[in-house]
Amino acid sequence: MIAIDLSFYDTLFYALGGAPSDARSLAFSGPSYPALVWAAFGLCLGSFANVLIHRLPREESIVRPRSRCPKCAAPIAFKDNIPVLSWLLLRGRCRNCREPISGRYPAVELLLGLLGAALAMRWSEPAWVGPALLASVGFVAIAFIDWDTLLIPDELSLGLVVLGLLASPLNPVLGYETEKLWLRPLTALVGALAGYAGCLLIAILGEKMFGKEAMGGGDLKLLAAVGAWSGALGALDCVMVASFIGAFYGMARILRRASLRYRGRLGPLLDRFARVSGRRRSPARWTLHLLRGRVHREPPIPFGPFLSAGALLNFFYLLPVGFPFTF
């Protein structure tokens, strides 16, 4: 048993959706049979998450047709659709066309499997682990879709809001003990409204200050979903953490681009060497394009993956309420 006591929570945090300090202690039990069962269930849901990630941006049905190879569109047999294991046995290739299949597919399945086991080890209530794992599928799918397309499907974000409100009586993250469970739905509703309103305020201020859109409409609905599952202060945690991670990622991207421009001064010399080599795909020509910074303009940084990560951390109380102001 691992226990970390986070004892700085007070009545205000409790009223706004934070659990009291005794409930906010972080405790994980060791691996157990239920954890293995939920891990297997998570692996299967990870396969479903891959379907969401692949089909929702293309506005395809998530029910039909059956799973197929993204390259040759050949239907995938049941024996080739076992999470993680089938990908390993096939060495990451389609059985029909032998084209490589992205390692993202088993990675998503493994991530959901680990989340299922972790939720079962963190919480002893099966009635709560199930909804939390379903929500994890939604947040993981949103993270990958937003990373790829800069879009967050309403089917996922609004679906998470509805599911969060329905599952709120079972949600220990919202706080309150047995005699006050009726306050959990109210806390979830306030959290969803506060998440949406707070994100809308940030978007308006950002547009006024910088003259361009600071946050998209999908981010507003996603933060409403975070609030429905984590309460108002949980939504605040996610915004803070997502902002910090996004800022560091943005700075890393800027430094990388600046580094490419600096090294681009070697371009003329490399250009001569590339012409001498005469091979279109020579290492010299490839290096030339890299060092001269011939890259497309980088798209805006998606905020959804970082918000989703914060929401998942809140399921385990890994974000102290009011972060970073409590340190």
XYZ file of C-alpha atoms in Angstrom:
327
model
C 0.000 0.000 0.000
C 1.297 3.430 -0.972
C -0.268 6.396 0.806
C 0.378 10.108 0.402
C -1.528 12.443 2.682
C -2.453 15.751 1.055
C -3.725 17.557 4.130
C -3.940 21.173 2.968
C -7.536 21.030 1.757
C -10.046 23.147 3.616
C -13.776 23.761 3.681
C -13.707 26.112 0.690
C -12.123 23.510 -1.557
C -14.583 20.925 -0.264
C -17.545 23.163 -1.083
C -16.269 23.842 -4.619
C -15.867 20.202 -5.483
C -12.668 19.190 -3.739
C -12.772 16.228 -1.421
C -11.732 16.640 2.224
C -8.165 15.840 3.163
C -8.905 12.330 4.430
C -10.574 11.434 1.131
C -7.814 13.145 -0.814
C -5.124 10.822 0.493
C -3.562 9.015 -2.438
C -3.519 5.253 -1.871
C -2.828 2.458 -4.323
C -3.162 -1.204 -3.431
C -0.982 -3.839 -5.040
C -1.980 -5.736 -8.204
C -4.971 -8.005 -7.666
C -7.390 -10.158 -9.599
C -9.888 -7.273 -10.071
C -7.059 -5.097 -11.369
C -6.187 -7.738 -13.970
C -9.834 -8.016 -15.006
C -10.150 -4.261 -15.414
C -6.834 -4.190 -17.286
C -8.209 -6.716 -19.790
C -11.389 -4.689 -20.078
C -9.292 -1.564 -20.630
C -7.339 -3.260 -23.424
C -10.602 -4.042 -25.218
C -11.834 -0.493 -24.728
C -8.496 0.692 -26.088
C -9.334 -1.087 -29.333
C -12.641 0.793 -29.375
C -10.793 4.058 -28.681
C -8.713 3.425 -31.811
C -11.945 3.144 -33.787
C -13.080 6.506 -32.403
C -9.738 8.140 -33.165
C -9.692 6.862 -36.737
C -13.346 7.248 -37.743
C -14.843 10.241 -35.941
C -12.683 12.861 -37.722
C -13.714 11.250 -41.034
C -17.389 11.285 -39.994
C -17.615 7.525 -40.451
C -19.824 5.163 -38.487
C -18.161 3.633 -35.453
C -20.341 0.524 -35.777
C -20.085 -0.463 -39.445
C -18.168 -1.654 -41.327
C -16.082 -3.941 -39.121
C -12.451 -3.157 -38.338
C -10.271 -3.076 -41.432
C -6.707 -2.354 -42.464
C -6.156 1.408 -42.888
C -3.989 0.724 -45.969
C -5.751 -1.975 -48.040
C -9.189 -1.857 -46.325
C -9.174 -5.643 -45.867
C -11.398 -6.764 -42.948
C -9.428 -7.722 -39.853
C -10.180 -11.212 -38.580
C -10.947 -11.757 -34.913
C -7.634 -13.528 -34.338
C -5.827 -10.467 -35.704
C -7.826 -8.048 -33.565
C -6.679 -9.122 -30.098
C -5.416 -5.969 -28.351
C -1.624 -5.541 -28.389
C -0.951 -9.278 -28.817
C -2.095 -9.484 -32.442
C 0.021 -6.478 -33.394
C 3.072 -8.097 -31.828
C 2.462 -11.490 -33.459
C 2.011 -9.860 -36.866
C 5.119 -7.736 -36.233
C 3.173 -4.566 -36.807
C 2.027 -5.464 -40.328
C -1.272 -6.261 -42.012
C -1.731 -9.963 -42.696
C -3.221 -9.192 -46.114
C -1.058 -6.445 -47.664
C 1.960 -6.672 -45.321
C 2.012 -2.886 -45.023
C 3.112 -1.563 -41.616
C 0.414 -0.667 -39.092
C 1.137 2.280 -36.831
C 2.412 1.520 -33.349
C -0.148 3.988 -32.042
C -2.817 1.282 -32.120
C -1.197 -1.003 -29.521
C 0.004 2.053 -27.586
C -3.568 3.313 -27.122
C -4.736 -0.174 -26.152
C -1.918 -0.549 -23.643
C -2.601 2.909 -22.203
C -6.263 2.077 -21.563
C -5.274 -1.293 -20.111
C -2.908 0.386 -17.669
C -5.558 2.953 -16.773
C -8.044 0.162 -16.067
C -5.600 -1.568 -13.733
C -4.616 1.703 -12.047
C -8.233 2.702 -11.438
C -8.975 -0.705 -9.891
C -5.896 -0.401 -7.669
C -6.800 3.159 -6.659
C -10.518 2.664 -6.018
C -12.241 -0.323 -4.469
C -15.730 0.497 -5.800
C -16.405 -1.412 -9.062
C -19.440 0.786 -9.646
C -17.085 3.770 -9.988
C -14.205 2.100 -11.854
C -16.460 1.290 -14.819
C -17.672 4.854 -15.496
C -14.182 6.239 -14.858
C -12.704 3.848 -17.421
C -15.371 4.783 -19.965
C -14.552 8.443 -19.382
C -10.868 7.619 -19.832
C -11.671 6.240 -23.285
C -13.307 9.541 -24.184
C -10.468 11.701 -22.877
C -7.791 9.570 -24.572
C -9.673 9.642 -27.887
C -10.072 13.418 -27.643
C -6.361 13.849 -26.950
C -5.286 11.958 -30.072
C -7.972 13.415 -32.343
C -7.172 16.975 -31.280
C -3.449 16.313 -31.721
C -4.020 15.069 -35.277
C -6.741 17.416 -36.510
C -7.029 20.349 -34.049
C -10.682 19.376 -33.707
C -12.630 17.948 -30.766
C -15.774 16.039 -31.797
C -18.910 17.169 -29.988
C -19.974 13.528 -29.756
C -17.111 12.933 -27.330
C -16.995 16.183 -25.348
C -20.758 16.535 -24.863
C -21.051 12.800 -24.310
C -18.520 13.098 -21.488
C -20.557 15.922 -19.941
C -23.723 13.811 -19.945
C -21.931 10.704 -18.683
C -20.207 12.740 -15.966
C -23.514 14.101 -14.702
C -25.148 10.656 -14.754
C -22.210 9.018 -12.962
C -21.752 11.835 -10.440
C -23.474 10.027 -7.506
C -20.780 7.326 -7.805
C -17.882 9.754 -8.290
C -15.628 10.021 -5.197
C -13.493 12.648 -6.935
C -16.330 15.123 -6.357
C -16.069 14.640 -2.591
C -18.829 14.225 0.008
C -19.482 11.152 2.084
C -22.400 8.740 2.107
C -24.836 11.022 3.893
C -24.303 13.855 1.369
C -24.177 11.965 -1.921
C -27.016 14.116 -3.226
C -24.543 17.000 -3.421
C -22.348 15.219 -5.960
C -24.685 15.799 -8.955
C -24.917 19.457 -7.969
C -21.133 19.660 -7.724
C -20.778 18.043 -11.152
C -23.266 20.479 -12.683
C -21.540 23.488 -11.111
C -18.190 22.122 -12.283
C -19.416 21.735 -15.870
C -20.850 25.258 -15.934
C -17.767 26.733 -14.272
C -15.463 24.897 -16.673
C -17.318 26.188 -19.705
C -17.678 29.731 -18.373
C -14.054 29.920 -17.234
C -12.774 28.671 -20.571
C -15.047 31.129 -22.381
C -13.625 33.980 -20.294
C -10.069 32.916 -21.130
C -10.984 32.755 -24.823
C -12.511 36.249 -24.789
C -9.585 37.796 -22.908
C -7.064 36.033 -25.132
C -8.768 37.287 -28.275
C -8.834 40.849 -26.901
C -5.176 40.759 -25.855
C -3.644 38.961 -28.840
C -6.116 39.796 -31.587
C -6.737 36.179 -32.547
C -8.644 33.165 -31.309
C -7.076 31.914 -28.083
C -9.202 28.792 -27.550
C -11.577 26.934 -29.826
C -15.163 25.980 -29.122
C -14.117 22.377 -28.668
C -11.872 23.337 -25.761
C -14.816 25.015 -24.022
C -16.926 21.869 -24.200
C -13.975 19.712 -23.180
C -13.381 21.801 -20.068
C -17.084 21.514 -19.260
C -16.590 17.742 -19.396
C -13.571 18.004 -17.092
C -15.656 20.030 -14.646
C -18.451 17.455 -14.736
C -15.994 14.740 -13.693
C -13.656 16.697 -11.398
C -15.619 19.662 -10.060
C -14.874 23.347 -10.511
C -11.459 23.233 -8.867
C -10.560 20.096 -10.782
C -11.228 22.030 -13.978
C -8.978 24.812 -12.671
C -6.233 22.258 -12.019
C -6.473 21.020 -15.588
C -6.258 24.512 -17.060
C -3.171 25.322 -14.986
C -1.372 22.084 -15.803
C -2.344 22.216 -19.480
C -1.113 25.809 -19.714
C 2.253 24.946 -18.171
C 2.790 21.871 -20.333
C 1.623 23.701 -23.443
C 3.947 26.617 -22.713
C 6.960 24.325 -22.323
C 6.052 22.455 -25.486
C 5.634 25.721 -27.385
C 9.010 27.008 -26.211
C 10.653 23.746 -27.250
C 9.135 24.089 -30.713
C 10.306 27.698 -31.027
C 13.840 26.779 -29.948
C 13.911 23.922 -32.424
C 12.830 26.195 -35.265
C 15.389 28.829 -34.272
C 18.067 26.149 -34.177
C 17.163 25.052 -37.704
C 17.459 28.627 -38.951
C 20.870 29.058 -37.341
C 22.191 25.859 -38.806
C 20.748 26.887 -42.177
C 23.842 29.043 -42.750
C 25.535 25.833 -43.848
C 22.990 25.600 -46.667
C 25.126 26.860 -49.610
C 27.940 24.435 -48.815
C 25.544 21.524 -48.460
C 23.756 22.563 -51.655
C 26.977 22.233 -53.615
C 27.651 18.852 -52.087
C 24.127 17.719 -52.944
C 24.519 18.775 -56.589
C 27.816 16.925 -56.812
C 26.250 13.768 -55.417
C 23.544 13.958 -58.102
C 21.234 11.583 -56.263
C 17.760 12.892 -55.646
C 17.334 11.150 -52.299
C 20.915 11.339 -51.172
C 21.699 11.866 -47.480
C 23.288 15.189 -48.405
C 20.100 16.526 -50.000
C 18.000 15.254 -47.105
C 20.377 16.966 -44.658
C 20.209 20.140 -46.743
C 16.445 20.352 -46.452
C 16.639 19.704 -42.728
C 19.337 22.243 -41.916
C 17.988 24.967 -44.168
C 14.718 24.785 -42.287
C 12.533 23.846 -45.236
C 9.617 22.880 -43.082
C 5.995 23.870 -43.311
C 4.646 26.431 -40.917
C 3.816 24.602 -37.733
C 0.135 24.485 -36.744
C -1.190 25.902 -33.469
C -0.563 23.859 -30.357
C -3.618 21.734 -29.514
C -4.880 22.279 -25.975
C -7.086 19.194 -25.802
C -4.339 16.618 -25.139
C -3.078 18.548 -22.128
C -6.578 19.097 -20.715
C -7.319 15.402 -21.172
C -4.121 14.462 -19.350
C -5.128 16.687 -16.445
C -8.579 15.101 -16.321
C -7.058 11.623 -16.115
C -4.669 12.719 -13.360
C -7.635 14.030 -11.380
C -9.117 10.518 -11.350
C -6.221 9.524 -9.095
C -5.969 12.759 -7.079
C -2.536 13.357 -8.577
C -3.309 17.067 -8.961
C -3.648 18.972 -5.679
C -6.727 21.182 -5.675
C -5.882 24.787 -6.419
C -2.559 23.928 -8.104
C -0.211 25.792 -8.169
C -1.425 28.171 -5.467
C -1.222 25.580 -2.675
C 2.557 25.255 -2.819
